[in-house]
JSON list of C-alpha atoms in Angstrom, two decimals:
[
{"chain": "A", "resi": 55, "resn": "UNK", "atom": "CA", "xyz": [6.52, 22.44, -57.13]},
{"chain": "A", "resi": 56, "resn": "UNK", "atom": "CA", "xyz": [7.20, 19.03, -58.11]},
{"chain": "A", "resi": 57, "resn": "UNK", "atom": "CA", "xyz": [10.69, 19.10, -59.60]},
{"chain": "A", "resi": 58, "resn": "UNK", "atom": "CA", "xyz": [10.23, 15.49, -61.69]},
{"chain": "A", "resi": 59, "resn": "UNK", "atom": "CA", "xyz": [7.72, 14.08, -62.80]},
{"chain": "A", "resi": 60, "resn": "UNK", "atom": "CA", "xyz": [7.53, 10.15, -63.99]},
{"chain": "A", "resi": 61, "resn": "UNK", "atom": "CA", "xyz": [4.91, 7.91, -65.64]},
{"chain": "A", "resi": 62, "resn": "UNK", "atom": "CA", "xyz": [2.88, 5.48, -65.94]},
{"chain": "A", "resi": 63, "resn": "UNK", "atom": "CA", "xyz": [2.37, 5.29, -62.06]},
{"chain": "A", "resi": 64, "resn": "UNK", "atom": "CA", "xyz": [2.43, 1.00, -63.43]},
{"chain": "A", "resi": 65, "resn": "UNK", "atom": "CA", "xyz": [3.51, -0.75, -66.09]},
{"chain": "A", "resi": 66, "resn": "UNK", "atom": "CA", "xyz": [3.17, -4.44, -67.20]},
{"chain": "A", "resi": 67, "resn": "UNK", "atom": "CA", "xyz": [5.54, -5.77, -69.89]},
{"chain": "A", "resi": 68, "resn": "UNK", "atom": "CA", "xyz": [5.43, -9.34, -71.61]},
{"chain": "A", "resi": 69, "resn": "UNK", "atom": "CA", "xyz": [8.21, -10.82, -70.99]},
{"chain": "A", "resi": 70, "resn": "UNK", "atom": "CA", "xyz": [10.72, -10.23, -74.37]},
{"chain": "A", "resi": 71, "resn": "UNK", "atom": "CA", "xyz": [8.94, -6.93, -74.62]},
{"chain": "A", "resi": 72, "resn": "UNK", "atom": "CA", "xyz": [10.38, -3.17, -74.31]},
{"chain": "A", "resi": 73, "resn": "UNK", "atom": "CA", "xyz": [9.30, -1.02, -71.06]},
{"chain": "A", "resi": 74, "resn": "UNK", "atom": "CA", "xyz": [9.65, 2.20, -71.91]},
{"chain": "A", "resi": 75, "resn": "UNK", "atom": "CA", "xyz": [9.20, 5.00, -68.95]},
{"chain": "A", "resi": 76, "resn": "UNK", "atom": "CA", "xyz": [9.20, 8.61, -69.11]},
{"chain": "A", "resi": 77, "resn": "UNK", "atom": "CA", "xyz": [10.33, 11.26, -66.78]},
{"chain": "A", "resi": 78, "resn": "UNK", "atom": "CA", "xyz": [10.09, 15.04, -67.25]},
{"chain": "A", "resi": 79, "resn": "UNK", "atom": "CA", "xyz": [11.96, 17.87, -65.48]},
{"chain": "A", "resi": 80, "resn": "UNK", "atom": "CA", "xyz": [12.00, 21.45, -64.66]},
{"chain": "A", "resi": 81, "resn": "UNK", "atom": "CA", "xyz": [15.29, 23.01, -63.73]},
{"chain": "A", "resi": 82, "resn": "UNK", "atom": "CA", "xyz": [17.40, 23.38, -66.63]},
{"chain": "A", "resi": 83, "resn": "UNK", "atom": "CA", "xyz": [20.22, 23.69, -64.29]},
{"chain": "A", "resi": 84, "resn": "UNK", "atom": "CA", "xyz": [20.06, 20.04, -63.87]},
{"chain": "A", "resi": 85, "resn": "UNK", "atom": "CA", "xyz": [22.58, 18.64, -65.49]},
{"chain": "A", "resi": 86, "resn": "UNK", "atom": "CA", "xyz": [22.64, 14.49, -63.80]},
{"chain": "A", "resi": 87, "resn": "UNK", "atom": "CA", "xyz": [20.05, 12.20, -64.87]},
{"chain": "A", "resi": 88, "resn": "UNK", "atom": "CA", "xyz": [20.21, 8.78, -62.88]},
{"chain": "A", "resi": 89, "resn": "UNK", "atom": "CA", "xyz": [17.65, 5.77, -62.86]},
{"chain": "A", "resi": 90, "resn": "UNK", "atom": "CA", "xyz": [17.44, 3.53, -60.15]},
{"chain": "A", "resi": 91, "resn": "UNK", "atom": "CA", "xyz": [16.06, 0.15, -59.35]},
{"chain": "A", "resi": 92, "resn": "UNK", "atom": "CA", "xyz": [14.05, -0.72, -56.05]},
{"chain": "A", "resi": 93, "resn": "UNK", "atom": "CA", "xyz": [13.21, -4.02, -55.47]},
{"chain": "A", "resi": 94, "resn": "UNK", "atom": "CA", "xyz": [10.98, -4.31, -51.98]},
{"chain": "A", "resi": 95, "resn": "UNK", "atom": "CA", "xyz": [12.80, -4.02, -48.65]},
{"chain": "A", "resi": 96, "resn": "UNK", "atom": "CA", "xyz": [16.06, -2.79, -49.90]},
{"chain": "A", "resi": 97, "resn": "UNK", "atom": "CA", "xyz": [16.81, 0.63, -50.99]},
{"chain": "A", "resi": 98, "resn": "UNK", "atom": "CA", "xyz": [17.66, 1.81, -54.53]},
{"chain": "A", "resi": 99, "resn": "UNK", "atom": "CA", "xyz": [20.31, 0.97, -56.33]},
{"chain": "A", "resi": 100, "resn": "UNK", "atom": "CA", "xyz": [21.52, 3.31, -59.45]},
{"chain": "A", "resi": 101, "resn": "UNK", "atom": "CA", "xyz": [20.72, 1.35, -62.93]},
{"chain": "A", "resi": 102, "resn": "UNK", "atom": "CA", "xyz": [22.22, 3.78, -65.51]},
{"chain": "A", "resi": 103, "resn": "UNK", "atom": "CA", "xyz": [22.89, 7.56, -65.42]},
{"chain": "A", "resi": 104, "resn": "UNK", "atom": "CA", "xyz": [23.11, 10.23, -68.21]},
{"chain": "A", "resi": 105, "resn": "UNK", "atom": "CA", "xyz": [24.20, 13.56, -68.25]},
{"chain": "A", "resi": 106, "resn": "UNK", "atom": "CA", "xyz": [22.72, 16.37, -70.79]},
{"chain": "A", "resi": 107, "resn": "UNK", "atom": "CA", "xyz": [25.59, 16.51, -73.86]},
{"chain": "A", "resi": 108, "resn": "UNK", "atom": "CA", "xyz": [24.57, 13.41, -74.89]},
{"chain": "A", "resi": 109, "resn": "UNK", "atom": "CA", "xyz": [21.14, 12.12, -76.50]},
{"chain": "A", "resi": 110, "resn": "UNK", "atom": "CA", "xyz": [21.07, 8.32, -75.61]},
{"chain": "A", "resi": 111, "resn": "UNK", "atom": "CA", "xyz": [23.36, 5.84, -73.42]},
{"chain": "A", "resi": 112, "resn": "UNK", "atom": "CA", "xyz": [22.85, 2.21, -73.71]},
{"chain": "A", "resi": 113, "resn": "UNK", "atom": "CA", "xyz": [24.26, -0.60, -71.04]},
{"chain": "A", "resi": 114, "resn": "UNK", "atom": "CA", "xyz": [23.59, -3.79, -72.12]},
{"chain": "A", "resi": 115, "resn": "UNK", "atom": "CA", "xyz": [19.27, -3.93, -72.14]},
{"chain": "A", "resi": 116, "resn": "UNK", "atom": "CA", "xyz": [19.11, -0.52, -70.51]},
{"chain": "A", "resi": 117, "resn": "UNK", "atom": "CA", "xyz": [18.86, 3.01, -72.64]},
{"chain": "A", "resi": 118, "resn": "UNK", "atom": "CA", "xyz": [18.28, 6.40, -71.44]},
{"chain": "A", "resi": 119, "resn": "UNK", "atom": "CA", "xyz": [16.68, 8.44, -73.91]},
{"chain": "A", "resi": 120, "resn": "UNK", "atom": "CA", "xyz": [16.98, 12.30, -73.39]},
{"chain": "A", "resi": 121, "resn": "UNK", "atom": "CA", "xyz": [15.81, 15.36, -74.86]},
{"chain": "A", "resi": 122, "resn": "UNK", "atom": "CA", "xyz": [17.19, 18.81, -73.60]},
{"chain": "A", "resi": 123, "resn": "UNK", "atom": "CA", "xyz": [14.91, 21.14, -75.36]},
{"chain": "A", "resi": 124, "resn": "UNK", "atom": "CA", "xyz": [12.05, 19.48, -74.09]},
{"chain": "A", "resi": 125, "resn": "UNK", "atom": "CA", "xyz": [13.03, 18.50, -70.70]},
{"chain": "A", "resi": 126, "resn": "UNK", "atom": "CA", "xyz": [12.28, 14.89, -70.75]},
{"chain": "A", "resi": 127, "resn": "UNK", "atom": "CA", "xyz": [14.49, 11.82, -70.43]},
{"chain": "A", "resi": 128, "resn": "UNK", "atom": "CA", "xyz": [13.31, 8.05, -71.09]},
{"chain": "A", "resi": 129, "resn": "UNK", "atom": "CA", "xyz": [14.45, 4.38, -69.54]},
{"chain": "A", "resi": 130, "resn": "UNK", "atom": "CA", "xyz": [14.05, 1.61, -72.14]},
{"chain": "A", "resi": 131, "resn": "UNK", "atom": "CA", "xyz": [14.49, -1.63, -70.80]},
{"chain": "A", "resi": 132, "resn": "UNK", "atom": "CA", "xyz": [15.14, -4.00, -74.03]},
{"chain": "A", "resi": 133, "resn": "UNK", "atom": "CA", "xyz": [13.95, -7.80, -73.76]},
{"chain": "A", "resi": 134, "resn": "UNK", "atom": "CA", "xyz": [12.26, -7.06, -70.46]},
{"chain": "A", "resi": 135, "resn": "UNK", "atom": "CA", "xyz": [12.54, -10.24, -67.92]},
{"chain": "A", "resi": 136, "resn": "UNK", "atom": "CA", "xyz": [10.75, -11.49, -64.95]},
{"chain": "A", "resi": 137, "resn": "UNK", "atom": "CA", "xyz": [13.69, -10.35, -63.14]},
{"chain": "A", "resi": 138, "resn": "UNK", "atom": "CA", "xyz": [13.54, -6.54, -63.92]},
{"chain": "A", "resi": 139, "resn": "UNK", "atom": "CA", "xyz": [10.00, -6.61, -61.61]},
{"chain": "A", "resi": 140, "resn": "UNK", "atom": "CA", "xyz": [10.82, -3.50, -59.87]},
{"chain": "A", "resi": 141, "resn": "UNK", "atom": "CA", "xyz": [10.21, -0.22, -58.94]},
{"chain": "A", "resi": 142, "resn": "UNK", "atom": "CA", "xyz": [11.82, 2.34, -60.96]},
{"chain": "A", "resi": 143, "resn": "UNK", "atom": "CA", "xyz": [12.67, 5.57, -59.99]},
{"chain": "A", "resi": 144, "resn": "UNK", "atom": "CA", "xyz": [14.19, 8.81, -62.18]},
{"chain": "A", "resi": 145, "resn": "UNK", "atom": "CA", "xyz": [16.00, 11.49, -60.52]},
{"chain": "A", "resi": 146, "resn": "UNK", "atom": "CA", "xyz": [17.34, 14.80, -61.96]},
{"chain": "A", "resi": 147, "resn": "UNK", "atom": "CA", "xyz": [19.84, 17.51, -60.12]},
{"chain": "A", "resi": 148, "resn": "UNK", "atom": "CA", "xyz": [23.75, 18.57, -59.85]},
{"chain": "A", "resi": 149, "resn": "UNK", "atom": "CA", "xyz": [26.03, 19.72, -57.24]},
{"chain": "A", "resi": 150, "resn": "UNK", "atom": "CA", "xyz": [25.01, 15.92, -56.28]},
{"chain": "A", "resi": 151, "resn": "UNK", "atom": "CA", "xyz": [21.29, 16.97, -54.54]},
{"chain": "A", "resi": 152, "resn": "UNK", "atom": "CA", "xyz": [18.81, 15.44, -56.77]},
{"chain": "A", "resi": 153, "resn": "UNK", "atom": "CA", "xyz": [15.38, 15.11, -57.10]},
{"chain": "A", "resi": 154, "resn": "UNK", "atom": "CA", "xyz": [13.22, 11.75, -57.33]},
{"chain": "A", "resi": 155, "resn": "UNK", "atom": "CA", "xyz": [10.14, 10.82, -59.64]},
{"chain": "A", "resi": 156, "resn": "UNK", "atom": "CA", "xyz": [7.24, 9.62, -58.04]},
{"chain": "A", "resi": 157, "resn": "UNK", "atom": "CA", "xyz": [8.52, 5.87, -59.19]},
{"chain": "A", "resi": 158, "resn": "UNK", "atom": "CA", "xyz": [7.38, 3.21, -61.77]},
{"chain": "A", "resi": 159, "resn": "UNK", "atom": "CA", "xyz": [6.19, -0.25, -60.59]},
{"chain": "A", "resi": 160, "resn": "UNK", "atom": "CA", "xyz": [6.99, -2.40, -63.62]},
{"chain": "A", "resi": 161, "resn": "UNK", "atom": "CA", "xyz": [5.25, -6.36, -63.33]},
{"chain": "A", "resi": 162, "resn": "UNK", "atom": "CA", "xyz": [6.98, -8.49, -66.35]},
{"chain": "A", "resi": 163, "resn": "UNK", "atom": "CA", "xyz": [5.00, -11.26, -67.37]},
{"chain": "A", "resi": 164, "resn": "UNK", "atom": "CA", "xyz": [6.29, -14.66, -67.95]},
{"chain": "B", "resi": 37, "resn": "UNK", "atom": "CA", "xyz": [28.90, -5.44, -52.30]},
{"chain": "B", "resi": 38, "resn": "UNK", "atom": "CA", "xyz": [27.23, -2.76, -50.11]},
{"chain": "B", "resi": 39, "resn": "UNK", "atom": "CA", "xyz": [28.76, 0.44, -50.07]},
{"chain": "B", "resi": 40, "resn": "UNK", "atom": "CA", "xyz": [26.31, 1.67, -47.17]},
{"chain": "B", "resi": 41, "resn": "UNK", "atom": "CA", "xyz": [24.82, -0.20, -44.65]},
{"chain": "B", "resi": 42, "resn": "UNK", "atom": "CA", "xyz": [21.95, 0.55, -42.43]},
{"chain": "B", "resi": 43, "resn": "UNK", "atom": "CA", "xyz": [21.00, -0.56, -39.57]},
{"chain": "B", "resi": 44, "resn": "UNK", "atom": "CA", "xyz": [18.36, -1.58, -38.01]},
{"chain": "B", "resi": 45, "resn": "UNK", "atom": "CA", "xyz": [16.02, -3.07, -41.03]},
{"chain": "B", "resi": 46, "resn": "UNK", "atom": "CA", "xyz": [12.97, -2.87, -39.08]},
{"chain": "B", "resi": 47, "resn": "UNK", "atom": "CA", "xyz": [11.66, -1.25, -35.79]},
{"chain": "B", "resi": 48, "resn": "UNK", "atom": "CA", "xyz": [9.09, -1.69, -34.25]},
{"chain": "B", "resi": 49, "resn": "UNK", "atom": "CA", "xyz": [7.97, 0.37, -30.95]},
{"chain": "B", "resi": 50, "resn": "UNK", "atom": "CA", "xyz": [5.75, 2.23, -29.09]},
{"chain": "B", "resi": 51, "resn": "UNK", "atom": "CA", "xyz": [4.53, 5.79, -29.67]},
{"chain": "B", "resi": 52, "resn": "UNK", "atom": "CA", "xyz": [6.85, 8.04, -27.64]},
{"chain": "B", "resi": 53, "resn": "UNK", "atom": "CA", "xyz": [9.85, 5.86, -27.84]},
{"chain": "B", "resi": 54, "resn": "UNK", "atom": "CA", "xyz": [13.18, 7.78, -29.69]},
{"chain": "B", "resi": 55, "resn": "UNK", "atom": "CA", "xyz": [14.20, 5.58, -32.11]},
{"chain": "B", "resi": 56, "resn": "UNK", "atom": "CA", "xyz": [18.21, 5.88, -33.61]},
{"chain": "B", "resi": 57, "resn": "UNK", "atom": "CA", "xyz": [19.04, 4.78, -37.39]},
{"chain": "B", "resi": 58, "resn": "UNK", "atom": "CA", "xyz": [22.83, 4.06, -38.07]},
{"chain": "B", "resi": 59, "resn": "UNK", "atom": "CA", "xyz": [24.44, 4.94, -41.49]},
{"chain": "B", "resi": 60, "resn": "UNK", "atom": "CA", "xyz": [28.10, 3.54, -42.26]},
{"chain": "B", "resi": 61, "resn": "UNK", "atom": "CA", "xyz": [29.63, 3.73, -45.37]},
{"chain": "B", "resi": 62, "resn": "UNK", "atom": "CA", "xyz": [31.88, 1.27, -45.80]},
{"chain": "B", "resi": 63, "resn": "UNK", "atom": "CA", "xyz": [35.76, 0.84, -47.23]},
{"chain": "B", "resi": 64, "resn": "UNK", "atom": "CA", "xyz": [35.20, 4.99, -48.15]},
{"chain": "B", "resi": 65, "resn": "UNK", "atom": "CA", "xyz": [34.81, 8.23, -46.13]},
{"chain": "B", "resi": 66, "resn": "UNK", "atom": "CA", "xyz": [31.83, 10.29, -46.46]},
{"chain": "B", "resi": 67, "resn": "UNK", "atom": "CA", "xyz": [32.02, 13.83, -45.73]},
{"chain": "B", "resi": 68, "resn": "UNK", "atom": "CA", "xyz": [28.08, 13.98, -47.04]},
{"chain": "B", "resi": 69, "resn": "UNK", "atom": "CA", "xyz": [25.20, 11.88, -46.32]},
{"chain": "B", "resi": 70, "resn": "UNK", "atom": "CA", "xyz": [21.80, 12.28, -47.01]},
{"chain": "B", "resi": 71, "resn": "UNK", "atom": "CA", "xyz": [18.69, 10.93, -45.12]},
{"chain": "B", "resi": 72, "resn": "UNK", "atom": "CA", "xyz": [15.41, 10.06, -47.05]},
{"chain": "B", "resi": 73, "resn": "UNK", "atom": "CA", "xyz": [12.23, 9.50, -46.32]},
{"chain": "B", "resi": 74, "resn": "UNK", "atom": "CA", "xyz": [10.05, 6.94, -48.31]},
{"chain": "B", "resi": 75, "resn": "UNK", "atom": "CA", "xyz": [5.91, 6.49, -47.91]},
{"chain": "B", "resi": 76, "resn": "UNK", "atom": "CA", "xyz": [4.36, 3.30, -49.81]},
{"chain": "B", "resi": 77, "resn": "UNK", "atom": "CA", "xyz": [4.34, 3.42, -52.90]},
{"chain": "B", "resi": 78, "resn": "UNK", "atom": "CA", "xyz": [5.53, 6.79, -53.25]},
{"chain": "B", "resi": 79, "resn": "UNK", "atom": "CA", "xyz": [9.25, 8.31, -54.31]},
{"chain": "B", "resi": 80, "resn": "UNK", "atom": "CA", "xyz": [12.24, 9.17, -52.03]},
{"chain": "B", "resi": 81, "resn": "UNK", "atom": "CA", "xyz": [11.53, 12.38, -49.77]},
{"chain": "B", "resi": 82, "resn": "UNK", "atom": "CA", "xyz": [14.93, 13.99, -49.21]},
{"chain": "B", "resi": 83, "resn": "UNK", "atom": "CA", "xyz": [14.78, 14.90, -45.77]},
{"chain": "B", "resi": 84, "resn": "UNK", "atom": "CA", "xyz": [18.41, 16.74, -44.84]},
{"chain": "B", "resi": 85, "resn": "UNK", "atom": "CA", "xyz": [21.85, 16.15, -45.78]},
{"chain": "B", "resi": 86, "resn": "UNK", "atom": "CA", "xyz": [23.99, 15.42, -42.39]},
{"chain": "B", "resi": 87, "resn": "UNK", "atom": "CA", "xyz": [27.60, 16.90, -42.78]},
{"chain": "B", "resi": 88, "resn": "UNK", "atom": "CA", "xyz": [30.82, 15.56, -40.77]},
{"chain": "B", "resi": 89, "resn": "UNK", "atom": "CA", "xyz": [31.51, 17.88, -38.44]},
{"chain": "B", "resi": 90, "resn": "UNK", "atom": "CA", "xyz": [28.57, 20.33, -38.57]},
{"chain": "B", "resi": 91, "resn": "UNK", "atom": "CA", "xyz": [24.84, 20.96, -38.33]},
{"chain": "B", "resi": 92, "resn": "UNK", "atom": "CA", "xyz": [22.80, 19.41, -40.76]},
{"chain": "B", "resi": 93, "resn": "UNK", "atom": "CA", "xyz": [20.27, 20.99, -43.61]},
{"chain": "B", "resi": 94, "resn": "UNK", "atom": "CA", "xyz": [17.19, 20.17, -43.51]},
{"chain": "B", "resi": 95, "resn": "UNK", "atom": "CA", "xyz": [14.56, 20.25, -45.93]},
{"chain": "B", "resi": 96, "resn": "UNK", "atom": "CA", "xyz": [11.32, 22.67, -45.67]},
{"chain": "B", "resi": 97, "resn": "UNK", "atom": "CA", "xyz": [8.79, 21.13, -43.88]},
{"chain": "B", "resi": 98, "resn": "UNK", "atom": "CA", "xyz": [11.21, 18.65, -41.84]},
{"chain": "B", "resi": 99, "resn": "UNK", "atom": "CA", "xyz": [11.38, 19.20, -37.69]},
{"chain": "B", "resi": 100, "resn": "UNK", "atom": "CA", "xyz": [14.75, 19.48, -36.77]},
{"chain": "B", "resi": 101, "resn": "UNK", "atom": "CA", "xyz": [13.59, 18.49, -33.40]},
{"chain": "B", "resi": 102, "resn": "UNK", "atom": "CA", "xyz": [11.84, 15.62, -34.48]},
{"chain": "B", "resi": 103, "resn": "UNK", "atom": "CA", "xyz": [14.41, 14.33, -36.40]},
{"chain": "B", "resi": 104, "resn": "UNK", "atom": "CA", "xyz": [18.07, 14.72, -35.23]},
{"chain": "B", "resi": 105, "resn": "UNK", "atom": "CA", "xyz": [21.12, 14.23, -37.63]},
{"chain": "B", "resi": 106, "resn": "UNK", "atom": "CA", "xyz": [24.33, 13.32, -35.69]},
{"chain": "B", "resi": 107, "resn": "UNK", "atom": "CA", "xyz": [27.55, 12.96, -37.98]},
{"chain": "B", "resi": 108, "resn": "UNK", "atom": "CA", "xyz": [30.14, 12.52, -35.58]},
{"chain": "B", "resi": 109, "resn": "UNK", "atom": "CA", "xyz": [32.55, 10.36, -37.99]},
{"chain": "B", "resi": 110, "resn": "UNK", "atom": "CA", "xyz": [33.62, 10.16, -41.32]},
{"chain": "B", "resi": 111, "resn": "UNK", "atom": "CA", "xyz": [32.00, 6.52, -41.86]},
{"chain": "B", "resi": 112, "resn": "UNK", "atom": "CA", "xyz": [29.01, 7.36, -39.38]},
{"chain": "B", "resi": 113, "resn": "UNK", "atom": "CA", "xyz": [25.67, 8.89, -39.56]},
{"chain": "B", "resi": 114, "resn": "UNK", "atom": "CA", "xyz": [22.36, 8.46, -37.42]},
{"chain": "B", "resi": 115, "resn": "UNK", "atom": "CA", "xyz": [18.90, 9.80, -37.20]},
{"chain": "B", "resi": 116, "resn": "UNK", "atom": "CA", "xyz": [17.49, 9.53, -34.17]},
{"chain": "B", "resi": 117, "resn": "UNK", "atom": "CA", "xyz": [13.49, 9.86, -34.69]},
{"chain": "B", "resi": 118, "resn": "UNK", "atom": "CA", "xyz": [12.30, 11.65, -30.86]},
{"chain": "B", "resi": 119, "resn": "UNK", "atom": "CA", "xyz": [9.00, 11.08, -29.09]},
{"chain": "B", "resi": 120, "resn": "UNK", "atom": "CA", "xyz": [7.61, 8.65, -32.53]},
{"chain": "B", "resi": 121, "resn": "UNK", "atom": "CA", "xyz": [4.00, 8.55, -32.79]},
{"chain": "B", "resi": 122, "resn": "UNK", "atom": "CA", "xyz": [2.58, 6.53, -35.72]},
{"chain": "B", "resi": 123, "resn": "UNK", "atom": "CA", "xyz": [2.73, 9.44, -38.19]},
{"chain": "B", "resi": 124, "resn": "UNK", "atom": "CA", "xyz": [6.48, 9.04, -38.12]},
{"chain": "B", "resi": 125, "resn": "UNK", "atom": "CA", "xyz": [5.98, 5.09, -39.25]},
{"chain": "B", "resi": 126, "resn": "UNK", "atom": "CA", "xyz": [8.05, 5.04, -42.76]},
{"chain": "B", "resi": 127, "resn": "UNK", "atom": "CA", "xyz": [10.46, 3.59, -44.87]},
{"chain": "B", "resi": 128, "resn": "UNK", "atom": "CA", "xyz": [13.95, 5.72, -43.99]},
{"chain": "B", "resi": 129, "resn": "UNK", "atom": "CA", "xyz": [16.76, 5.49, -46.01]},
{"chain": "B", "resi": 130, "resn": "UNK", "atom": "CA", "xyz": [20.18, 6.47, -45.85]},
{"chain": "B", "resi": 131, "resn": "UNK", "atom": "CA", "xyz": [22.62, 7.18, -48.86]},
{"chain": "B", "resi": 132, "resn": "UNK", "atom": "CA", "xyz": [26.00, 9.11, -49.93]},
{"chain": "B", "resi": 133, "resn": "UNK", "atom": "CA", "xyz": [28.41, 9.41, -52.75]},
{"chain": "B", "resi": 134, "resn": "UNK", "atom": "CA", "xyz": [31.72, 7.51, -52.98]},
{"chain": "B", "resi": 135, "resn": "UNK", "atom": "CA", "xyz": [33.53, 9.85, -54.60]},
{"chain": "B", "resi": 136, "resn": "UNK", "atom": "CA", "xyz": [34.57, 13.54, -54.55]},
{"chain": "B", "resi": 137, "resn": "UNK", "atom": "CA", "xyz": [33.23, 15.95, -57.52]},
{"chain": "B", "resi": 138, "resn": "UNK", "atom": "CA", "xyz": [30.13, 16.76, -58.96]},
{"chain": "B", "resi": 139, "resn": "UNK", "atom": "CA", "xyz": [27.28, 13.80, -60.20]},
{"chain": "B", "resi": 140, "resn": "UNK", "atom": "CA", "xyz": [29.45, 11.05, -58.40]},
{"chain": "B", "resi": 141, "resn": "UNK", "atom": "CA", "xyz": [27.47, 7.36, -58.08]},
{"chain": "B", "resi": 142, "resn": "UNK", "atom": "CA", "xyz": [24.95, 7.71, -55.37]},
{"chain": "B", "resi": 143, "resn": "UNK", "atom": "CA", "xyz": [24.53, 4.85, -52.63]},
{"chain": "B", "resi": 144, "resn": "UNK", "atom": "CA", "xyz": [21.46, 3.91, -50.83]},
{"chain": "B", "resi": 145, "resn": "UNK", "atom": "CA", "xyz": [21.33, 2.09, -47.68]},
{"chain": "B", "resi": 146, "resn": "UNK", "atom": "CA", "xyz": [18.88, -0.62, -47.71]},
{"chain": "B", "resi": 147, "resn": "UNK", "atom": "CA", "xyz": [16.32, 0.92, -45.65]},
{"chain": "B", "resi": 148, "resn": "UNK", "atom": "CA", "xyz": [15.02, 0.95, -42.15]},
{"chain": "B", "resi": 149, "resn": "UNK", "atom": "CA", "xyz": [11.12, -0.02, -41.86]},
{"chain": "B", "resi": 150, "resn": "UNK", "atom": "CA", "xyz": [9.78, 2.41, -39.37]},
{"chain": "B", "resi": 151, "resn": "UNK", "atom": "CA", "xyz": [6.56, 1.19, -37.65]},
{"chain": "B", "resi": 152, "resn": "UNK", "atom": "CA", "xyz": [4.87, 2.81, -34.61]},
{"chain": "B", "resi": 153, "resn": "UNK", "atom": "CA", "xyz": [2.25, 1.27, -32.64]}
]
């Protein structure tokens, strides 16, 4: 059973534009939501992180989005640049073992 | 800076060879680390979580004998990868916490590019 699951498989922003990607989960034991950025050759590196009392946390052009009744939590990358070009992973758990999305390659256009 | 490193980047050898993947974190101790596995284009496989000390978990599905999980320090973990054949080529990666408690940051090595001829 696929724990998390993330979409779109791709996404290509304009550059100035919002990316917006979606992850859903399962266990509603879960109580750590982190996103993570992968750029190629290197492993991932945490971006933001929620956890499930809260609705929304913002850092600078990065929000996390999350609903609780329905399971699903949302990265929305504000004023998307060339330089966010990565791969994008969510991950949900506790008791720090977590479980990874499938992954996001987002292409921003210049 | 890096938190974890990981070493080699990228291996390349012949089917049947053992092949060993270091883990150090760095400037912390980690009690915990966790090995991943990672196919193209595809998310992080969590493969077992090596313990300080003891054996390690692994994951359903993973060979224990394939792929052995030494954590014989406090800043050191490796995975040695016996008898590779090509099936085994992969992107492995490495990664802890650097703290103590529950949903601490989680550290990723940068990878080691597993490629069997």
């Amino acid at each position: 059973q696929q724990q998390v699951k993330q979409s779109p498989q791709s996404l290509i922003v304009q550059k100035g534009g919002i990316s917006i990607i979606n992850c859903a989960y399962e266990n509603t034991a879960f109580d750590y939501f982190p996103w993570y950025q992968q750029f190629p050759g290197k492993g991932p590196a945490l971006l933001i992180a929620i956890r499930p009392d809260v609705s929304e946390k913002k850092e600078g052009r990065f929000t996390i989005s999350f609903n609780k009744s329905a399971k699903q939590f949302s990265l929305h990358i504000m004023d998307s640049q060339p330089g966010d070009s990565a791969t994008y992973f969510c991950a949900a758990g506790n008791f720090n073992k977590f479980y990874f999305g499938s992954g996001t390659k987002l292409n921003v256009k210049p | 800076g890096a938190v974890v490193s990981q070493h080699p980047s990228w291996v390349i050898c012949k089917s049947g060879t053992s092949v060993k993947i270091e883990c150090r974190s760095l400037d912390f101790q980690a009690t915990t680390m966790f090995w991943y596995r990672q196919f193209p284009k595809q998310s992080l496989m969590l493969m077992a979580t090596s313990n300080e000390g003891s054996k390690a978990t692994y994951e359903q599905g993973v060979e224990k004998d394939k792929f052995l999980i030494n954590h014989a320090s406090l800043t050191l973990s490796t995975l040695t990868v016996t008898s590779a054949h090509p099936e085994d080529s992969s992107f492995y990666i490495c990664s802890t916490f650097s703290g103590q408690g529950r949903n601490q940051p989680q550290h990723f090595g940068d990878g080691t590019r597993l490629s069997i001829l």
